PDB file of C-alpha atoms in Angstrom:
ATOM      1  CA  ASP C1062       5.814   2.162  16.410  1.00 94.00           C
ATOM      2  CA  ILE C1063       5.473   5.870  15.089  1.00 96.00           C
ATOM      3  CA  VAL C1064       3.748   7.931  17.721  1.00 98.00           C
ATOM      4  CA  MET C1065       1.299  10.578  16.314  1.00 98.00           C
ATOM      5  CA  THR C1066       0.561  13.571  18.572  1.00 98.00           C
ATOM      6  CA  GLN C1067      -2.071  16.061  17.966  1.00 98.00           C
ATOM      7  CA  SER C1068      -2.342  19.508  19.433  1.00 96.00           C
ATOM      8  CA  PRO C1069      -4.629  20.751  20.968  1.00 97.00           C
ATOM      9  CA  ASP C1070      -6.710  17.907  22.281  1.00 98.00           C
ATOM     10  CA  SER C1071      -9.788  20.070  21.998  1.00 98.00           C
ATOM     11  CA  LEU C1072     -10.678  23.561  20.226  1.00 97.00           C
ATOM     12  CA  ALA C1073     -13.479  26.015  20.376  1.00 98.00           C
ATOM     13  CA  VAL C1074     -13.713  28.275  17.246  1.00 98.00           C
ATOM     14  CA  SER C1075     -16.481  30.759  16.179  1.00 98.00           C
ATOM     15  CA  LEU C1076     -18.407  30.079  13.245  1.00 98.00           C
ATOM     16  CA  GLY C1077     -16.706  31.521  10.148  1.00 98.00           C
ATOM     17  CA  GLU C1078     -13.447  31.817  11.721  1.00 98.00           C
ATOM     18  CA  ARG C1079     -10.234  29.467  11.061  1.00 98.00           C
ATOM     19  CA  ALA C1080      -9.662  26.454  13.045  1.00 98.00           C
ATOM     20  CA  THR C1081      -6.194  24.931  12.892  1.00 98.00           C
ATOM     21  CA  ILE C1082      -5.086  21.340  14.105  1.00 98.00           C
ATOM     22  CA  ASN C1083      -1.534  19.992  14.692  1.00 98.00           C
ATOM     23  CA  CYS C1084      -0.096  16.766  14.270  1.00 98.00           C
ATOM     24  CA  LYS C1085       3.348  15.762  14.768  1.00 98.00           C
ATOM     25  CA  SER C1086       5.025  12.378  14.181  1.00 98.00           C
ATOM     26  CA  SER C1087       7.698  10.782  16.158  1.00 98.00           C
ATOM     27  CA  GLN C1088       9.548  10.122  12.856  1.00 98.00           C
ATOM     28  CA  SER C1089       9.359  11.405   9.460  1.00 98.00           C
ATOM     29  CA  VAL C1090       6.440  10.067   7.334  1.00 97.00           C
ATOM     30  CA  LEU C1091       8.234  11.436   4.064  1.00 97.00           C
ATOM     31  CA  TYR C1092       9.248   8.869   1.644  1.00 95.00           C
ATOM     32  CA  SER C1093      12.018  10.562  -0.430  1.00 94.00           C
ATOM     33  CA  PRO C1094      12.010   8.305  -3.549  1.00 93.00           C
ATOM     34  CA  ASN C1095       8.400   9.833  -4.344  1.00 93.00           C
ATOM     35  CA  ASN C1096       8.440  12.993  -2.263  1.00 96.00           C
ATOM     36  CA  ARG C1097       5.150  12.076  -0.698  1.00 96.00           C
ATOM     37  CA  ASN C1098       4.033  12.686   3.026  1.00 98.00           C
ATOM     38  CA  TYR C1099       2.024   9.228   4.115  1.00 97.00           C
ATOM     39  CA  LEU C1100      -0.139  11.033   6.299  1.00 98.00           C
ATOM     40  CA  ALA C1101      -4.054  11.230   6.119  1.00 98.00           C
ATOM     41  CA  TRP C1102      -6.686  13.316   8.215  1.00 98.00           C
ATOM     42  CA  TYR C1103     -10.240  11.939   8.969  1.00 98.00           C
ATOM     43  CA  GLN C1104     -13.149  13.400  10.734  1.00 98.00           C
ATOM     44  CA  GLN C1105     -15.432  11.566  12.999  1.00 98.00           C
ATOM     45  CA  LYS C1106     -19.029  12.883  13.926  1.00 98.00           C
ATOM     46  CA  PRO C1107     -20.683  11.268  17.170  1.00 95.00           C
ATOM     47  CA  GLY C1108     -22.260   7.821  16.138  1.00 94.00           C
ATOM     48  CA  GLN C1109     -20.648   7.779  12.835  1.00 97.00           C
ATOM     49  CA  PRO C1110     -17.376   6.092  11.466  1.00 98.00           C
ATOM     50  CA  PRO C1111     -14.333   8.260  10.461  1.00 98.00           C
ATOM     51  CA  LYS C1112     -14.577  10.139   6.999  1.00 98.00           C
ATOM     52  CA  LEU C1113     -11.436  10.375   4.998  1.00 98.00           C
ATOM     53  CA  LEU C1114     -10.835  14.310   4.373  1.00 98.00           C
ATOM     54  CA  ILE C1115      -7.123  14.543   2.956  1.00 98.00           C
ATOM     55  CA  TYR C1116      -4.380  12.205   2.013  1.00 98.00           C
ATOM     56  CA  TRP C1117      -0.789  12.609   0.998  1.00 98.00           C
ATOM     57  CA  ALA C1118      -0.845  15.219   3.694  1.00 98.00           C
ATOM     58  CA  SER C1119      -2.600  17.793   1.232  1.00 98.00           C
ATOM     59  CA  THR C1120      -4.782  15.918  -1.305  1.00 98.00           C
ATOM     60  CA  ARG C1121      -8.307  16.543  -0.510  1.00 98.00           C
ATOM     61  CA  GLU C1122     -10.683  13.584  -0.942  1.00 98.00           C
ATOM     62  CA  SER C1123     -13.387  13.926  -3.580  1.00 97.00           C
ATOM     63  CA  GLY C1124     -16.473  15.645  -2.192  1.00 97.00           C
ATOM     64  CA  VAL C1125     -14.706  17.228   0.710  1.00 98.00           C
ATOM     65  CA  PRO C1126     -15.302  21.120   0.895  1.00 98.00           C
ATOM     66  CA  ASP C1127     -12.386  23.169  -0.151  1.00 97.00           C
ATOM     67  CA  ARG C1128     -12.471  25.024   3.197  1.00 98.00           C
ATOM     68  CA  PHE C1129     -10.516  21.940   4.544  1.00 98.00           C
ATOM     69  CA  SER C1130      -6.794  21.888   3.604  1.00 98.00           C
ATOM     70  CA  GLY C1131      -3.889  20.159   4.895  1.00 98.00           C
ATOM     71  CA  ARG C1132      -0.249  20.969   4.749  1.00 98.00           C
ATOM     72  CA  GLY C1133       2.857  20.046   6.162  1.00 98.00           C
ATOM     73  CA  SER C1134       6.180  17.605   5.565  1.00 98.00           C
ATOM     74  CA  GLY C1135       8.300  15.287   7.461  1.00 98.00           C
ATOM     75  CA  ARG C1136       7.229  15.253  10.961  1.00 98.00           C
ATOM     76  CA  ASP C1137       4.917  18.222  11.205  1.00 98.00           C
ATOM     77  CA  PHE C1138       1.382  18.709   9.705  1.00 98.00           C
ATOM     78  CA  THR C1139      -1.611  20.830  10.087  1.00 98.00           C
ATOM     79  CA  LEU C1140      -5.398  20.740   9.126  1.00 98.00           C
ATOM     80  CA  THR C1141      -6.981  23.971   8.551  1.00 98.00           C
ATOM     81  CA  ILE C1142     -10.837  24.715   8.351  1.00 98.00           C
ATOM     82  CA  SER C1143     -10.834  28.125   6.553  1.00 98.00           C
ATOM     83  CA  SER C1144     -14.304  29.331   7.846  1.00 97.00           C
ATOM     84  CA  LEU C1145     -15.863  27.026  10.302  1.00 98.00           C
ATOM     85  CA  GLN C1146     -19.343  25.723   9.583  1.00 98.00           C
ATOM     86  CA  ALA C1147     -21.825  24.171  12.360  1.00 98.00           C
ATOM     87  CA  GLU C1148     -21.506  20.844  10.663  1.00 98.00           C
ATOM     88  CA  ASP C1149     -17.750  20.591  10.926  1.00 98.00           C
ATOM     89  CA  VAL C1150     -18.205  19.763  14.720  1.00 98.00           C
ATOM     90  CA  ALA C1151     -16.503  16.603  15.004  1.00 98.00           C
ATOM     91  CA  VAL C1152     -13.365  14.951  16.396  1.00 98.00           C
ATOM     92  CA  TYR C1153     -10.313  14.870  13.814  1.00 98.00           C
ATOM     93  CA  TYR C1154      -7.690  12.428  13.649  1.00 98.00           C
ATOM     94  CA  CYS C1155      -4.307  12.423  11.781  1.00 98.00           C
ATOM     95  CA  GLN C1156      -2.956   9.007  10.659  1.00 98.00           C
ATOM     96  CA  GLN C1157       0.288   7.805   9.201  1.00 98.00           C
ATOM     97  CA  TYR C1158       0.552   4.946   6.683  1.00 97.00           C
ATOM     98  CA  TYR C1159       4.259   5.243   6.200  1.00 96.00           C
ATOM     99  CA  SER C1160       5.071   2.185   8.280  1.00 94.00           C
ATOM    100  CA  SER C1161       3.490  -0.694   9.930  1.00 91.00           C
ATOM    101  CA  PRO C1162       1.327  -0.643  12.254  1.00 93.00           C
ATOM    102  CA  GLN C1163      -0.556   2.397  10.859  1.00 96.00           C
ATOM    103  CA  THR C1164      -0.873   4.605  13.860  1.00 97.00           C
ATOM    104  CA  PHE C1165      -3.596   7.405  14.340  1.00 98.00           C
ATOM    105  CA  GLY C1166      -3.116  10.698  16.710  1.00 98.00           C
ATOM    106  CA  GLN C1167      -5.396  10.758  19.878  1.00 98.00           C
ATOM    107  CA  GLY C1168      -7.913  12.983  18.166  1.00 98.00           C
ATOM    108  CA  THR C1169      -8.740  16.725  18.723  1.00 98.00           C
ATOM    109  CA  LYS C1170     -12.302  17.727  19.353  1.00 98.00           C
ATOM    110  CA  LEU C1171     -13.475  20.603  17.736  1.00 98.00           C
ATOM    111  CA  GLU C1172     -16.517  22.760  18.990  1.00 98.00           C
ATOM    112  CA  ILE C1173     -18.103  25.955  18.141  1.00 97.00           C
ATOM    113  CA  LYS C1174     -17.458  28.956  20.553  1.00 96.00           C
TER     114      LYS C1174
ATOM    115  CA  GLN O 619     -21.409   3.242  -4.446  1.00 93.00           C
ATOM    116  CA  LEU O 620     -19.143   0.763  -2.342  1.00 96.00           C
ATOM    117  CA  GLN O 621     -20.713  -0.359   0.920  1.00 98.00           C
ATOM    118  CA  LEU O 622     -19.178  -2.323   3.940  1.00 98.00           C
ATOM    119  CA  ARG O 623     -21.299  -3.750   6.354  1.00 98.00           C
ATOM    120  CA  GLU O 624     -19.775  -5.500   9.675  1.00 98.00           C
ATOM    121  CA  SER O 625     -21.733  -8.363  11.335  1.00 97.00           C
ATOM    122  CA  GLY O 626     -21.097 -10.570  14.251  1.00 93.00           C
ATOM    123  CA  PRO O 627     -21.922 -10.923  18.036  1.00 93.00           C
ATOM    124  CA  GLY O 628     -22.342  -7.860  20.035  1.00 92.00           C
ATOM    125  CA  LEU O 629     -21.778  -9.575  23.552  1.00 96.00           C
ATOM    126  CA  MET O 630     -19.079 -12.020  24.436  1.00 96.00           C
ATOM    127  CA  LYS O 631     -17.526 -13.665  27.469  1.00 97.00           C
ATOM    128  CA  PRO O 632     -13.696 -13.313  28.614  1.00 97.00           C
ATOM    129  CA  SER O 633     -11.342 -16.184  26.905  1.00 97.00           C
ATOM    130  CA  GLU O 634     -14.048 -16.426  23.993  1.00 97.00           C
ATOM    131  CA  THR O 635     -12.887 -15.948  20.184  1.00 97.00           C
ATOM    132  CA  LEU O 636     -14.290 -12.790  18.649  1.00 97.00           C
ATOM    133  CA  SER O 637     -15.403 -13.459  14.957  1.00 98.00           C
ATOM    134  CA  LEU O 638     -16.713 -10.726  12.879  1.00 98.00           C
ATOM    135  CA  THR O 639     -17.384 -10.600   8.998  1.00 98.00           C
ATOM    136  CA  CYS O 640     -17.312  -7.561   6.836  1.00 98.00           C
ATOM    137  CA  THR O 641     -19.427  -7.889   3.626  1.00 98.00           C
ATOM    138  CA  VAL O 642     -18.339  -5.729   0.731  1.00 98.00           C
ATOM    139  CA  SER O 643     -21.109  -4.436  -1.809  1.00 97.00           C
ATOM    140  CA  GLY O 644     -20.963  -2.231  -4.863  1.00 96.00           C
ATOM    141  CA  GLY O 645     -17.211  -3.151  -5.513  1.00 95.00           C
ATOM    142  CA  SER O 646     -15.064  -6.193  -5.811  1.00 95.00           C
ATOM    143  CA  ILE O 647     -12.879  -7.265  -3.113  1.00 97.00           C
ATOM    144  CA  SER O 648     -10.781  -8.646  -5.655  1.00 96.00           C
ATOM    145  CA  SER O 649      -9.137  -5.485  -6.812  1.00 93.00           C
ATOM    146  CA  SER O 650      -5.602  -5.149  -6.733  1.00 92.00           C
ATOM    147  CA  SER O 651      -5.707  -1.522  -5.726  1.00 94.00           C
ATOM    148  CA  TYR O 652      -6.873  -2.051  -2.218  1.00 96.00           C
ATOM    149  CA  TYR O 653      -6.209  -3.829   1.100  1.00 97.00           C
ATOM    150  CA  TRP O 654      -9.260  -4.495   3.190  1.00 97.00           C
ATOM    151  CA  GLY O 655      -8.701  -4.210   6.804  1.00 98.00           C
ATOM    152  CA  TRP O 656     -10.199  -3.722  10.427  1.00 98.00           C
ATOM    153  CA  ILE O 657      -9.832  -0.855  12.989  1.00 98.00           C
ATOM    154  CA  ARG O 658     -11.171  -0.585  16.570  1.00 98.00           C
ATOM    155  CA  GLN O 659     -12.356   2.104  18.689  1.00 98.00           C
ATOM    156  CA  PRO O 660     -12.957   1.619  22.667  1.00 98.00           C
ATOM    157  CA  PRO O 661     -15.887   3.529  23.777  1.00 96.00           C
ATOM    158  CA  GLY O 662     -15.001   7.215  24.315  1.00 95.00           C
ATOM    159  CA  LYS O 663     -11.447   6.708  22.948  1.00 97.00           C
ATOM    160  CA  GLY O 664      -9.216   6.860  19.755  1.00 97.00           C
ATOM    161  CA  LEU O 665      -8.677   4.507  16.854  1.00 98.00           C
ATOM    162  CA  GLU O 666      -6.455   1.629  16.852  1.00 97.00           C
ATOM    163  CA  TRP O 667      -5.550  -0.191  13.487  1.00 97.00           C
ATOM    164  CA  ILE O 668      -5.659  -3.939  13.701  1.00 98.00           C
ATOM    165  CA  GLY O 669      -4.554  -5.180  10.490  1.00 96.00           C
ATOM    166  CA  THR O 670      -5.330  -5.734   6.629  1.00 97.00           C
ATOM    167  CA  ILE O 671      -5.355  -8.491   3.937  1.00 96.00           C
ATOM    168  CA  ASP O 672      -5.468  -8.284   0.368  1.00 95.00           C
ATOM    169  CA  TYR O 673      -7.236 -10.397  -2.074  1.00 94.00           C
ATOM    170  CA  SER O 674      -4.560 -13.024  -2.376  1.00 94.00           C
ATOM    171  CA  GLY O 675      -4.494 -13.563   1.183  1.00 95.00           C
ATOM    172  CA  ASN O 676      -1.554 -11.530   2.249  1.00 94.00           C
ATOM    173  CA  THR O 677      -1.819 -10.134   5.593  1.00 95.00           C
ATOM    174  CA  ASN O 678      -0.199  -7.298   7.852  1.00 95.00           C
ATOM    175  CA  TYR O 679      -1.085  -7.085  11.724  1.00 95.00           C
ATOM    176  CA  THR O 680      -0.330  -4.559  14.293  1.00 95.00           C
ATOM    177  CA  SER O 681       2.289  -6.232  16.706  1.00 93.00           C
ATOM    178  CA  SER O 682       0.334  -5.622  19.833  1.00 93.00           C
ATOM    179  CA  LEU O 683      -2.376  -7.977  18.749  1.00 95.00           C
ATOM    180  CA  LYS O 684      -0.446 -10.401  16.276  1.00 92.00           C
ATOM    181  CA  SER O 685      -0.536 -13.330  18.695  1.00 95.00           C
ATOM    182  CA  ARG O 686      -4.413 -13.354  18.805  1.00 97.00           C
ATOM    183  CA  VAL O 687      -5.500 -11.952  15.415  1.00 98.00           C
ATOM    184  CA  ILE O 688      -6.382 -13.689  12.221  1.00 98.00           C
ATOM    185  CA  ILE O 689      -7.936 -11.755   9.255  1.00 98.00           C
ATOM    186  CA  SER O 690      -8.986 -14.016   6.243  1.00 98.00           C
ATOM    187  CA  VAL O 691     -10.622 -13.205   3.049  1.00 98.00           C
ATOM    188  CA  ASP O 692     -13.316 -15.146   1.151  1.00 97.00           C
ATOM    189  CA  THR O 693     -13.466 -13.727  -2.606  1.00 96.00           C
ATOM    190  CA  SER O 694     -16.293 -15.977  -3.679  1.00 96.00           C
ATOM    191  CA  LYS O 695     -18.451 -14.205  -1.061  1.00 97.00           C
ATOM    192  CA  ASN O 696     -16.995 -10.685  -1.283  1.00 97.00           C
ATOM    193  CA  GLN O 697     -16.151 -10.816   2.428  1.00 97.00           C
ATOM    194  CA  PHE O 698     -13.330 -10.667   4.655  1.00 98.00           C
ATOM    195  CA  SER O 699     -13.202 -11.559   8.454  1.00 98.00           C
ATOM    196  CA  LEU O 700     -11.722 -10.946  11.544  1.00 98.00           C
ATOM    197  CA  GLU O 701     -10.663 -13.316  14.576  1.00 98.00           C
ATOM    198  CA  VAL O 702      -9.407 -12.150  17.836  1.00 98.00           C
ATOM    199  CA  SER O 703      -8.891 -15.045  20.392  1.00 97.00           C
ATOM    200  CA  SER O 704      -8.696 -14.900  24.271  1.00 97.00           C
ATOM    201  CA  VAL O 705     -10.777 -11.685  24.329  1.00 98.00           C
ATOM    202  CA  THR O 706     -10.753  -9.439  27.634  1.00 97.00           C
ATOM    203  CA  ALA O 707     -12.605  -6.380  28.599  1.00 97.00           C
ATOM    204  CA  ALA O 708      -9.819  -4.538  27.013  1.00 97.00           C
ATOM    205  CA  ASP O 709     -11.267  -5.642  23.654  1.00 98.00           C
ATOM    206  CA  THR O 710     -14.553  -3.906  24.083  1.00 98.00           C
ATOM    207  CA  ALA O 711     -14.757  -1.604  21.126  1.00 98.00           C
ATOM    208  CA  VAL O 712     -16.435  -0.791  18.247  1.00 98.00           C
ATOM    209  CA  TYR O 713     -15.000  -2.696  15.437  1.00 98.00           C
ATOM    210  CA  TYR O 714     -14.889  -0.906  11.884  1.00 98.00           C
ATOM    211  CA  CYS O 715     -14.026  -2.603   8.753  1.00 98.00           C
ATOM    212  CA  ALA O 716     -12.381  -0.327   6.035  1.00 98.00           C
ATOM    213  CA  ARG O 717     -11.021  -0.262   2.566  1.00 98.00           C
ATOM    214  CA  HIS O 718      -7.498   0.845   2.421  1.00 97.00           C
ATOM    215  CA  PHE O 719      -6.201   2.425  -0.799  1.00 97.00           C
ATOM    216  CA  LYS O 720      -3.062   0.570  -1.619  1.00 95.00           C
ATOM    217  CA  THR O 721       0.021   3.084  -1.122  1.00 92.00           C
ATOM    218  CA  GLY O 722       2.672   0.308  -1.448  1.00 82.00           C
ATOM    219  CA  ASN O 723       3.694  -3.179  -0.125  1.00 78.00           C
ATOM    220  CA  HIS O 724       3.312  -4.396   3.178  1.00 83.00           C
ATOM    221  CA  GLY O 725      -0.649  -3.774   3.789  1.00 82.00           C
ATOM    222  CA  ARG O 726      -0.417  -0.151   4.238  1.00 90.00           C
ATOM    223  CA  GLY O 727      -2.788   2.738   2.631  1.00 96.00           C
ATOM    224  CA  TYR O 728      -5.271   5.207   3.795  1.00 97.00           C
ATOM    225  CA  CYS O 729      -8.738   4.215   4.620  1.00 98.00           C
ATOM    226  CA  ASP O 730     -11.104   5.670   1.975  1.00 97.00           C
ATOM    227  CA  SER O 731     -14.106   3.761   2.743  1.00 98.00           C
ATOM    228  CA  TRP O 732     -15.759   2.481   6.205  1.00 98.00           C
ATOM    229  CA  GLY O 733     -18.484   0.606   7.541  1.00 98.00           C
ATOM    230  CA  GLN O 734     -20.736   1.816  10.287  1.00 98.00           C
ATOM    231  CA  GLY O 735     -19.034  -0.200  13.006  1.00 98.00           C
ATOM    232  CA  THR O 736     -20.125  -2.782  15.319  1.00 98.00           C
ATOM    233  CA  LEU O 737     -19.940  -2.665  18.974  1.00 98.00           C
ATOM    234  CA  VAL O 738     -18.353  -5.832  20.562  1.00 98.00           C
ATOM    235  CA  THR O 739     -18.729  -5.873  24.352  1.00 98.00           C
ATOM    236  CA  VAL O 740     -16.622  -8.541  26.470  1.00 98.00           C
ATOM    237  CA  SER O 741     -18.348  -9.024  29.946  1.00 97.00           C
ATOM    238  CA  SER O 742     -18.811 -11.991  32.188  1.00 94.00           C
TER     239      SER O 742
END
């Protein structure tokens, strides 16, 4: 199984500042024939199901604010929130869908400083 | 707008078989663009992918649960279901059903729509 490791486990950022979450996979999730990274990011607020933010490592889901961006390739990925808003307080998960079983990172809890 | 809703018992005893159903509305489960799957989350912990099924009944399960899990589909009712046999306290979790956008074969894809989840507690 591919192990997904996120860092940090928790993060406190001031409103309006940048937040960056890292995700590293134990093996590459880049599929060379189509040059796509099989990596998604989700946001989960308390008492709610996860919400898809980013897929293919950098494609924003429809309706997701453009302050959310994803980048990276191969084994190393980042989710960046360019200007933190109060409603962004949540736990964020990365997930690989390159191979079965699909696996998630352990989650990063984002709070307001 | 697509909606998924999980249903099933909230409390179970050890060794019983957990059975959950996900009812899909606002879209057809027979679409060839998607898989339909289950993910669970123990209280206060992270997400664990369980498996997926397509409208034809092709399944893909995580290896750690494969011997105890069955996912089935009923296209006439626009529903799919999860069974987990011989449950223990370790199976206590919120169980989510989710639509997976198909990114290739073998039951894989990103989850673009989720149900609200249902808490299943296993306790004697």
